[in-house]
PDB file of C-alpha atoms in Angstrom:
ATOM      1  CA  UNK A 416     -15.927 -15.748-115.094  1.00 89.00           C
ATOM      2  CA  UNK A 417     -16.990 -13.176-117.330  1.00 96.00           C
ATOM      3  CA  UNK A 418     -19.650 -13.510-120.139  1.00 98.00           C
ATOM      4  CA  UNK A 419     -18.738 -12.577-123.215  1.00 98.00           C
ATOM      5  CA  UNK A 420     -20.905 -10.109-125.240  1.00 98.00           C
ATOM      6  CA  UNK A 421     -21.215 -10.599-128.733  1.00 98.00           C
ATOM      7  CA  UNK A 422     -21.834  -8.103-131.165  1.00 98.00           C
ATOM      8  CA  UNK A 423     -21.886  -7.789-135.164  1.00 98.00           C
ATOM      9  CA  UNK A 424     -18.612  -7.536-137.614  1.00 98.00           C
ATOM     10  CA  UNK A 425     -19.564  -3.945-138.101  1.00 98.00           C
ATOM     11  CA  UNK A 426     -19.944  -3.126-134.252  1.00 98.00           C
ATOM     12  CA  UNK A 427     -16.379  -5.235-133.366  1.00 98.00           C
ATOM     13  CA  UNK A 428     -14.443  -2.695-136.427  1.00 98.00           C
ATOM     14  CA  UNK A 429     -15.901   0.105-134.382  1.00 98.00           C
ATOM     15  CA  UNK A 430     -15.273  -0.905-130.791  1.00 98.00           C
ATOM     16  CA  UNK A 431     -11.676  -1.824-132.273  1.00 97.00           C
ATOM     17  CA  UNK A 432     -11.159   2.148-133.407  1.00 96.00           C
ATOM     18  CA  UNK A 433     -12.341   3.396-130.985  1.00 96.00           C
ATOM     19  CA  UNK A 434     -11.780   1.414-127.759  1.00 93.00           C
ATOM     20  CA  UNK A 435      -7.694   2.727-127.125  1.00 93.00           C
ATOM     21  CA  UNK A 436      -8.472   6.226-128.055  1.00 94.00           C
ATOM     22  CA  UNK A 437      -9.084   8.871-124.635  1.00 92.00           C
ATOM     23  CA  UNK A 438     -12.222  11.236-124.582  1.00 92.00           C
ATOM     24  CA  UNK A 439     -10.512  13.635-126.930  1.00 94.00           C
ATOM     25  CA  UNK A 440      -8.686  11.692-129.850  1.00 95.00           C
ATOM     26  CA  UNK A 441     -12.508   9.839-129.631  1.00 94.00           C
ATOM     27  CA  UNK A 442     -14.664  13.189-129.763  1.00 93.00           C
ATOM     28  CA  UNK A 443     -12.075  14.619-132.306  1.00 95.00           C
ATOM     29  CA  UNK A 444     -12.818  11.845-134.901  1.00 95.00           C
ATOM     30  CA  UNK A 445     -16.714  13.235-135.306  1.00 92.00           C
ATOM     31  CA  UNK A 446     -15.076  17.261-136.734  1.00 93.00           C
ATOM     32  CA  UNK A 447     -14.834  15.044-139.808  1.00 95.00           C
ATOM     33  CA  UNK A 448     -17.481  13.588-141.613  1.00 94.00           C
ATOM     34  CA  UNK A 449     -14.918  11.009-142.911  1.00 95.00           C
ATOM     35  CA  UNK A 450     -14.120   9.824-139.708  1.00 95.00           C
ATOM     36  CA  UNK A 451     -17.175  10.448-137.519  1.00 96.00           C
ATOM     37  CA  UNK A 452     -18.405   6.930-136.242  1.00 96.00           C
ATOM     38  CA  UNK A 453     -20.829   8.413-133.916  1.00 95.00           C
ATOM     39  CA  UNK A 454     -23.799   6.488-135.766  1.00 95.00           C
ATOM     40  CA  UNK A 455     -21.798   3.819-136.410  1.00 97.00           C
ATOM     41  CA  UNK A 456     -22.564   0.455-134.814  1.00 98.00           C
ATOM     42  CA  UNK A 457     -20.582  -0.387-131.777  1.00 98.00           C
ATOM     43  CA  UNK A 458     -20.302   3.437-130.796  1.00 97.00           C
ATOM     44  CA  UNK A 459     -21.666   3.412-127.242  1.00 97.00           C
ATOM     45  CA  UNK A 460     -20.818   0.427-126.527  1.00 98.00           C
ATOM     46  CA  UNK A 461     -18.956   0.761-122.852  1.00 97.00           C
ATOM     47  CA  UNK A 462     -15.521  -0.980-123.560  1.00 94.00           C
ATOM     48  CA  UNK A 463     -14.467  -0.720-120.262  1.00 94.00           C
ATOM     49  CA  UNK A 464     -17.074  -3.254-118.829  1.00 97.00           C
ATOM     50  CA  UNK A 465     -17.697  -5.855-121.587  1.00 98.00           C
ATOM     51  CA  UNK A 466     -16.403  -8.315-123.290  1.00 98.00           C
ATOM     52  CA  UNK A 467     -16.973  -8.205-126.626  1.00 97.00           C
ATOM     53  CA  UNK A 468     -17.155 -11.146-129.189  1.00 97.00           C
ATOM     54  CA  UNK A 469     -18.014 -11.281-132.849  1.00 98.00           C
ATOM     55  CA  UNK A 470     -21.230 -13.090-133.464  1.00 98.00           C
ATOM     56  CA  UNK A 471     -20.803 -16.598-135.020  1.00 97.00           C
ATOM     57  CA  UNK A 472     -21.673 -16.214-138.735  1.00 95.00           C
ATOM     58  CA  UNK A 473     -23.958 -19.166-138.550  1.00 96.00           C
ATOM     59  CA  UNK A 474     -25.572 -17.713-134.934  1.00 98.00           C
ATOM     60  CA  UNK A 475     -28.911 -19.172-134.414  1.00 98.00           C
ATOM     61  CA  UNK A 476     -31.364 -16.508-132.795  1.00 98.00           C
ATOM     62  CA  UNK A 477     -33.545 -18.142-130.684  1.00 97.00           C
ATOM     63  CA  UNK A 478     -35.371 -14.472-128.796  1.00 97.00           C
ATOM     64  CA  UNK A 479     -35.208 -10.884-130.054  1.00 98.00           C
ATOM     65  CA  UNK A 480     -36.177  -7.999-127.838  1.00 98.00           C
ATOM     66  CA  UNK A 481     -36.216  -5.023-129.342  1.00 97.00           C
ATOM     67  CA  UNK A 482     -38.452  -2.148-129.186  1.00 97.00           C
ATOM     68  CA  UNK A 483     -39.904  -2.873-132.488  1.00 96.00           C
ATOM     69  CA  UNK A 484     -42.199  -5.207-130.259  1.00 97.00           C
ATOM     70  CA  UNK A 485     -43.061  -2.721-127.906  1.00 95.00           C
ATOM     71  CA  UNK A 486     -45.099  -5.215-124.996  1.00 96.00           C
ATOM     72  CA  UNK A 487     -42.755  -7.429-125.254  1.00 96.00           C
ATOM     73  CA  UNK A 488     -39.871  -5.353-124.812  1.00 97.00           C
ATOM     74  CA  UNK A 489     -41.714  -3.490-121.698  1.00 96.00           C
ATOM     75  CA  UNK A 490     -42.395  -7.029-120.057  1.00 97.00           C
ATOM     76  CA  UNK A 491     -38.778  -8.070-119.640  1.00 98.00           C
ATOM     77  CA  UNK A 492     -36.446  -4.826-120.763  1.00 98.00           C
ATOM     78  CA  UNK A 493     -35.710  -2.150-118.091  1.00 98.00           C
ATOM     79  CA  UNK A 494     -33.310   0.715-117.344  1.00 98.00           C
ATOM     80  CA  UNK A 495     -33.577   1.357-114.024  1.00 98.00           C
ATOM     81  CA  UNK A 496     -32.970   5.182-113.041  1.00 97.00           C
ATOM     82  CA  UNK A 497     -31.590   4.251-110.170  1.00 98.00           C
ATOM     83  CA  UNK A 498     -28.576   1.707-111.389  1.00 98.00           C
ATOM     84  CA  UNK A 499     -27.472   4.788-114.167  1.00 98.00           C
ATOM     85  CA  UNK A 500     -24.264   6.244-113.848  1.00 97.00           C
ATOM     86  CA  UNK A 501     -22.080   5.728-110.648  1.00 97.00           C
ATOM     87  CA  UNK A 502     -22.982   3.097-108.302  1.00 98.00           C
ATOM     88  CA  UNK A 503     -20.482   1.761-105.294  1.00 97.00           C
ATOM     89  CA  UNK A 504     -21.473  -1.547-103.776  1.00 95.00           C
ATOM     90  CA  UNK A 505     -22.942  -0.233-100.701  1.00 94.00           C
ATOM     91  CA  UNK A 506     -25.925   1.476-102.277  1.00 96.00           C
ATOM     92  CA  UNK A 507     -29.070   1.097-100.831  1.00 93.00           C
ATOM     93  CA  UNK A 508     -31.662  -0.597-102.896  1.00 93.00           C
ATOM     94  CA  UNK A 509     -29.406  -2.807-105.213  1.00 97.00           C
ATOM     95  CA  UNK A 510     -31.496  -6.257-106.150  1.00 97.00           C
ATOM     96  CA  UNK A 511     -29.763  -9.236-104.867  1.00 96.00           C
ATOM     97  CA  UNK A 512     -26.383 -10.307-105.520  1.00 96.00           C
ATOM     98  CA  UNK A 513     -26.528  -7.225-107.583  1.00 98.00           C
ATOM     99  CA  UNK A 514     -22.645  -6.944-107.786  1.00 96.00           C
ATOM    100  CA  UNK A 515     -21.886 -11.082-108.234  1.00 97.00           C
ATOM    101  CA  UNK A 516     -24.853 -10.328-111.612  1.00 98.00           C
ATOM    102  CA  UNK A 517     -23.206  -6.840-112.515  1.00 98.00           C
ATOM    103  CA  UNK A 518     -19.720  -8.383-112.187  1.00 98.00           C
ATOM    104  CA  UNK A 519     -20.353 -11.646-114.519  1.00 98.00           C
ATOM    105  CA  UNK A 520     -22.093  -9.619-117.051  1.00 98.00           C
ATOM    106  CA  UNK A 521     -19.871  -6.166-117.311  1.00 98.00           C
ATOM    107  CA  UNK A 522     -17.121  -5.841-114.569  1.00 98.00           C
ATOM    108  CA  UNK A 523     -15.992  -2.421-114.014  1.00 96.00           C
ATOM    109  CA  UNK A 524     -12.305  -1.915-114.663  1.00 92.00           C
ATOM    110  CA  UNK A 525     -10.902   0.616-112.680  1.00 91.00           C
ATOM    111  CA  UNK A 526      -9.263   3.822-114.242  1.00 93.00           C
ATOM    112  CA  UNK A 527      -7.128   6.714-113.473  1.00 92.00           C
ATOM    113  CA  UNK A 528      -9.940   8.874-114.446  1.00 93.00           C
ATOM    114  CA  UNK A 529     -12.530   7.359-111.826  1.00 93.00           C
ATOM    115  CA  UNK A 530     -11.061   9.471-109.553  1.00 91.00           C
ATOM    116  CA  UNK A 531     -13.357  11.070-107.085  1.00 91.00           C
ATOM    117  CA  UNK A 532     -16.397   9.137-108.715  1.00 94.00           C
ATOM    118  CA  UNK A 533     -18.221   9.344-105.408  1.00 94.00           C
ATOM    119  CA  UNK A 534     -18.693  12.457-105.744  1.00 93.00           C
ATOM    120  CA  UNK A 535     -20.757  12.065-108.956  1.00 95.00           C
ATOM    121  CA  UNK A 536     -23.172   8.907-107.576  1.00 96.00           C
ATOM    122  CA  UNK A 537     -26.086   8.280-108.762  1.00 97.00           C
ATOM    123  CA  UNK A 538     -28.553  10.776-106.950  1.00 95.00           C
ATOM    124  CA  UNK A 539     -31.230   7.801-105.957  1.00 97.00           C
ATOM    125  CA  UNK A 540     -28.491   5.541-104.867  1.00 97.00           C
ATOM    126  CA  UNK A 541     -26.162   7.842-103.501  1.00 96.00           C
ATOM    127  CA  UNK A 542     -24.232   7.630 -99.681  1.00 96.00           C
ATOM    128  CA  UNK A 543     -21.042   8.515 -98.106  1.00 95.00           C
ATOM    129  CA  UNK A 544     -18.537   6.459 -99.370  1.00 93.00           C
ATOM    130  CA  UNK A 545     -16.061   5.746 -96.241  1.00 86.00           C
ATOM    131  CA  UNK A 546     -12.368   6.125 -97.454  1.00 83.00           C
ATOM    132  CA  UNK A 547      -9.743   4.147 -96.161  1.00 77.00           C
ATOM    133  CA  UNK A 548      -7.136   6.405 -94.406  1.00 64.00           C
ATOM    134  CA  UNK A 549      -4.554   7.817 -96.372  1.00 55.00           C
ATOM    135  CA  UNK A 550      -2.291  11.074 -95.452  1.00 48.00           C
ATOM    136  CA  UNK A 551      -3.137  12.534 -99.060  1.00 47.00           C
ATOM    137  CA  UNK A 552      -5.505  12.161-102.033  1.00 47.00           C
ATOM    138  CA  UNK A 553      -2.423  13.473-103.840  1.00 48.00           C
ATOM    139  CA  UNK A 554      -2.901  14.759-107.631  1.00 49.00           C
ATOM    140  CA  UNK A 555      -4.776  14.005-110.119  1.00 44.00           C
ATOM    141  CA  UNK A 556      -2.525  11.676-111.592  1.00 46.00           C
ATOM    142  CA  UNK A 557      -1.675   9.563-108.549  1.00 54.00           C
ATOM    143  CA  UNK A 558      -3.733   6.289-107.608  1.00 59.00           C
ATOM    144  CA  UNK A 559      -6.910   6.369-107.379  1.00 59.00           C
ATOM    145  CA  UNK A 560      -7.901   7.010-103.530  1.00 59.00           C
ATOM    146  CA  UNK A 561      -8.744   3.392-101.471  1.00 71.00           C
ATOM    147  CA  UNK A 562     -12.725   3.176-100.874  1.00 79.00           C
ATOM    148  CA  UNK A 563     -14.135   0.374 -98.227  1.00 83.00           C
ATOM    149  CA  UNK A 564     -16.693   0.104-101.141  1.00 91.00           C
ATOM    150  CA  UNK A 565     -16.018  -0.673-104.633  1.00 94.00           C
ATOM    151  CA  UNK A 566     -17.259   1.118-107.301  1.00 96.00           C
ATOM    152  CA  UNK A 567     -18.992  -1.060-109.376  1.00 96.00           C
ATOM    153  CA  UNK A 568     -20.875   0.660-112.356  1.00 97.00           C
ATOM    154  CA  UNK A 569     -20.542   4.106-113.915  1.00 97.00           C
ATOM    155  CA  UNK A 570     -22.806   3.557-117.333  1.00 97.00           C
ATOM    156  CA  UNK A 571     -26.221   2.867-118.366  1.00 98.00           C
ATOM    157  CA  UNK A 572     -27.701  -0.190-117.337  1.00 98.00           C
ATOM    158  CA  UNK A 573     -30.009  -2.422-119.496  1.00 98.00           C
ATOM    159  CA  UNK A 574     -31.858  -4.960-116.775  1.00 98.00           C
ATOM    160  CA  UNK A 575     -33.704  -8.675-118.655  1.00 98.00           C
ATOM    161  CA  UNK A 576     -36.060  -9.850-116.389  1.00 98.00           C
ATOM    162  CA  UNK A 577     -38.291 -12.955-116.776  1.00 97.00           C
ATOM    163  CA  UNK A 578     -36.663 -15.457-119.372  1.00 96.00           C
ATOM    164  CA  UNK A 579     -35.304 -17.927-117.636  1.00 95.00           C
ATOM    165  CA  UNK A 580     -38.533 -20.312-117.786  1.00 94.00           C
ATOM    166  CA  UNK A 581     -38.347 -20.048-121.647  1.00 94.00           C
ATOM    167  CA  UNK A 582     -35.210 -20.434-122.478  1.00 96.00           C
ATOM    168  CA  UNK A 583     -34.713 -23.096-120.355  1.00 92.00           C
ATOM    169  CA  UNK A 584     -36.099 -25.321-122.891  1.00 93.00           C
ATOM    170  CA  UNK A 585     -33.864 -24.125-126.097  1.00 96.00           C
ATOM    171  CA  UNK A 586     -30.291 -25.032-127.196  1.00 98.00           C
ATOM    172  CA  UNK A 587     -28.075 -23.474-125.264  1.00 97.00           C
ATOM    173  CA  UNK A 588     -25.857 -22.677-128.042  1.00 97.00           C
ATOM    174  CA  UNK A 589     -28.346 -20.746-129.618  1.00 98.00           C
ATOM    175  CA  UNK A 590     -28.834 -16.496-128.530  1.00 98.00           C
ATOM    176  CA  UNK A 591     -31.058 -13.964-127.575  1.00 98.00           C
ATOM    177  CA  UNK A 592     -30.547 -10.343-129.827  1.00 98.00           C
ATOM    178  CA  UNK A 593     -30.952  -7.675-126.977  1.00 98.00           C
ATOM    179  CA  UNK A 594     -31.668  -4.115-129.057  1.00 98.00           C
ATOM    180  CA  UNK A 595     -30.616  -0.831-126.968  1.00 98.00           C
ATOM    181  CA  UNK A 596     -32.060   2.369-127.683  1.00 97.00           C
ATOM    182  CA  UNK A 597     -29.115   5.326-127.920  1.00 97.00           C
ATOM    183  CA  UNK A 598     -30.831   8.336-125.705  1.00 94.00           C
ATOM    184  CA  UNK A 599     -28.297  10.706-127.533  1.00 89.00           C
ATOM    185  CA  UNK A 600     -29.305  13.898-125.583  1.00 89.00           C
ATOM    186  CA  UNK A 601     -28.878  11.675-122.752  1.00 94.00           C
ATOM    187  CA  UNK A 602     -26.005  10.329-123.568  1.00 95.00           C
ATOM    188  CA  UNK A 603     -23.951  12.960-125.108  1.00 90.00           C
ATOM    189  CA  UNK A 604     -21.759  16.202-122.964  1.00 87.00           C
ATOM    190  CA  UNK A 605     -24.243  18.087-121.271  1.00 86.00           C
ATOM    191  CA  UNK A 606     -24.730  15.292-118.650  1.00 85.00           C
ATOM    192  CA  UNK A 607     -28.411  16.672-116.552  1.00 86.00           C
ATOM    193  CA  UNK A 608     -30.177  14.199-117.579  1.00 92.00           C
ATOM    194  CA  UNK A 609     -27.827  11.330-117.449  1.00 94.00           C
ATOM    195  CA  UNK A 610     -26.941  12.430-113.197  1.00 92.00           C
ATOM    196  CA  UNK A 611     -30.825  12.478-112.669  1.00 94.00           C
ATOM    197  CA  UNK A 612     -34.080  10.411-111.883  1.00 95.00           C
ATOM    198  CA  UNK A 613     -34.995  11.077-115.910  1.00 95.00           C
ATOM    199  CA  UNK A 614     -36.160   8.208-117.234  1.00 96.00           C
ATOM    200  CA  UNK A 615     -33.549   6.557-120.319  1.00 95.00           C
ATOM    201  CA  UNK A 616     -36.221   6.542-123.679  1.00 92.00           C
ATOM    202  CA  UNK A 617     -36.885   3.610-125.227  1.00 92.00           C
ATOM    203  CA  UNK A 618     -38.415   4.695-128.468  1.00 91.00           C
ATOM    204  CA  UNK A 619     -38.107   2.680-131.917  1.00 91.00           C
ATOM    205  CA  UNK A 620     -36.576   5.140-134.072  1.00 91.00           C
ATOM    206  CA  UNK A 621     -33.797   5.969-132.374  1.00 92.00           C
ATOM    207  CA  UNK A 622     -30.533   4.839-133.121  1.00 95.00           C
ATOM    208  CA  UNK A 623     -29.399   1.851-131.386  1.00 97.00           C
ATOM    209  CA  UNK A 624     -27.025  -1.071-130.125  1.00 98.00           C
ATOM    210  CA  UNK A 625     -27.576  -4.822-130.690  1.00 98.00           C
ATOM    211  CA  UNK A 626     -25.874  -7.786-128.334  1.00 98.00           C
ATOM    212  CA  UNK A 627     -26.304 -10.581-128.762  1.00 98.00           C
ATOM    213  CA  UNK A 628     -26.364 -13.479-124.982  1.00 98.00           C
ATOM    214  CA  UNK A 629     -25.783 -17.122-125.611  1.00 98.00           C
ATOM    215  CA  UNK A 630     -28.354 -18.833-123.700  1.00 98.00           C
ATOM    216  CA  UNK A 631     -25.464 -21.425-122.492  1.00 98.00           C
ATOM    217  CA  UNK A 632     -24.372 -17.936-120.415  1.00 98.00           C
ATOM    218  CA  UNK A 633     -27.593 -16.447-119.642  1.00 98.00           C
ATOM    219  CA  UNK A 634     -28.516 -19.734-117.662  1.00 97.00           C
ATOM    220  CA  UNK A 635     -24.834 -19.675-116.097  1.00 97.00           C
ATOM    221  CA  UNK A 636     -25.144 -17.154-114.736  1.00 98.00           C
ATOM    222  CA  UNK A 637     -25.787 -16.134-111.376  1.00 98.00           C
ATOM    223  CA  UNK A 638     -29.517 -15.307-111.624  1.00 98.00           C
ATOM    224  CA  UNK A 639     -31.089 -16.469-115.502  1.00 97.00           C
ATOM    225  CA  UNK A 640     -34.077 -14.456-114.758  1.00 97.00           C
ATOM    226  CA  UNK A 641     -32.278 -11.439-113.711  1.00 98.00           C
ATOM    227  CA  UNK A 642     -29.804  -9.858-116.160  1.00 98.00           C
ATOM    228  CA  UNK A 643     -27.651  -6.778-115.310  1.00 98.00           C
ATOM    229  CA  UNK A 644     -25.443  -5.380-118.093  1.00 98.00           C
ATOM    230  CA  UNK A 645     -23.452  -1.881-117.703  1.00 98.00           C
ATOM    231  CA  UNK A 646     -23.956  -2.403-121.836  1.00 98.00           C
ATOM    232  CA  UNK A 647     -24.163   1.722-122.641  1.00 98.00           C
ATOM    233  CA  UNK A 648     -21.212   4.930-121.617  1.00 96.00           C
ATOM    234  CA  UNK A 649     -22.215   8.348-122.258  1.00 95.00           C
ATOM    235  CA  UNK A 650     -19.712  10.202-124.303  1.00 93.00           C
ATOM    236  CA  UNK A 651     -17.995  12.183-121.016  1.00 93.00           C
ATOM    237  CA  UNK A 652     -17.498   8.302-119.089  1.00 92.00           C
ATOM    238  CA  UNK A 653     -14.330   8.107-119.586  1.00 93.00           C
ATOM    239  CA  UNK A 654     -13.463  12.278-119.277  1.00 94.00           C
ATOM    240  CA  UNK A 655     -12.725  12.190-115.512  1.00 92.00           C
ATOM    241  CA  UNK A 656     -14.737  13.137-112.727  1.00 91.00           C
ATOM    242  CA  UNK A 657     -13.562  16.913-111.987  1.00 83.00           C
ATOM    243  CA  UNK A 658     -14.765  17.455-108.644  1.00 64.00           C
TER     244      UNK A 658
END
């Protein structure tokens, strides 16, 4: 089962416009101000993992998590540096049942551009991923090499913790709004910061994406008190791993 990630109509329009484009087609849109979508809601949402659904017009927001309320945001929302980027299932120090949690909210769909992703693992979570026996790795356009462990995430993971008790008494059809700052310097074409142990900036002054989680989906998740969503992609996320 995969949970829905609800987004605004404006964000859905952007997602629909770019989700079938490859890296070159998408980036070329920014060459013309008339087609540039980089500052539109939805542009940085991870379309390869999230199941986007339009937020109902009559949706009731029971709780908002935004950097505008820095104290509440800091208590419940984090962007762990050891979960950003390429993570394989055998990585050390992952949260308990992490593969189940991340797969509930944002299961990764392996694509040809993930070939050689194991050589670009998160610097804090990297290990020697074993490959299955094969005669040849083939060319870049061949099938992905089979690994013993599973690639479970390749984007910016946002973690929400400590909400279960406060949500249990609320209407299960209401929503939690989550605002995610877009650190465009880290998410752009220069990946030095993205692939480092550098913290993800969460300033209220940044461009942001907002997603909505239905309380019923949170309470039905593998761990309602720990939500992990591979929510935000980098601009180079679908460029391919060249090794």
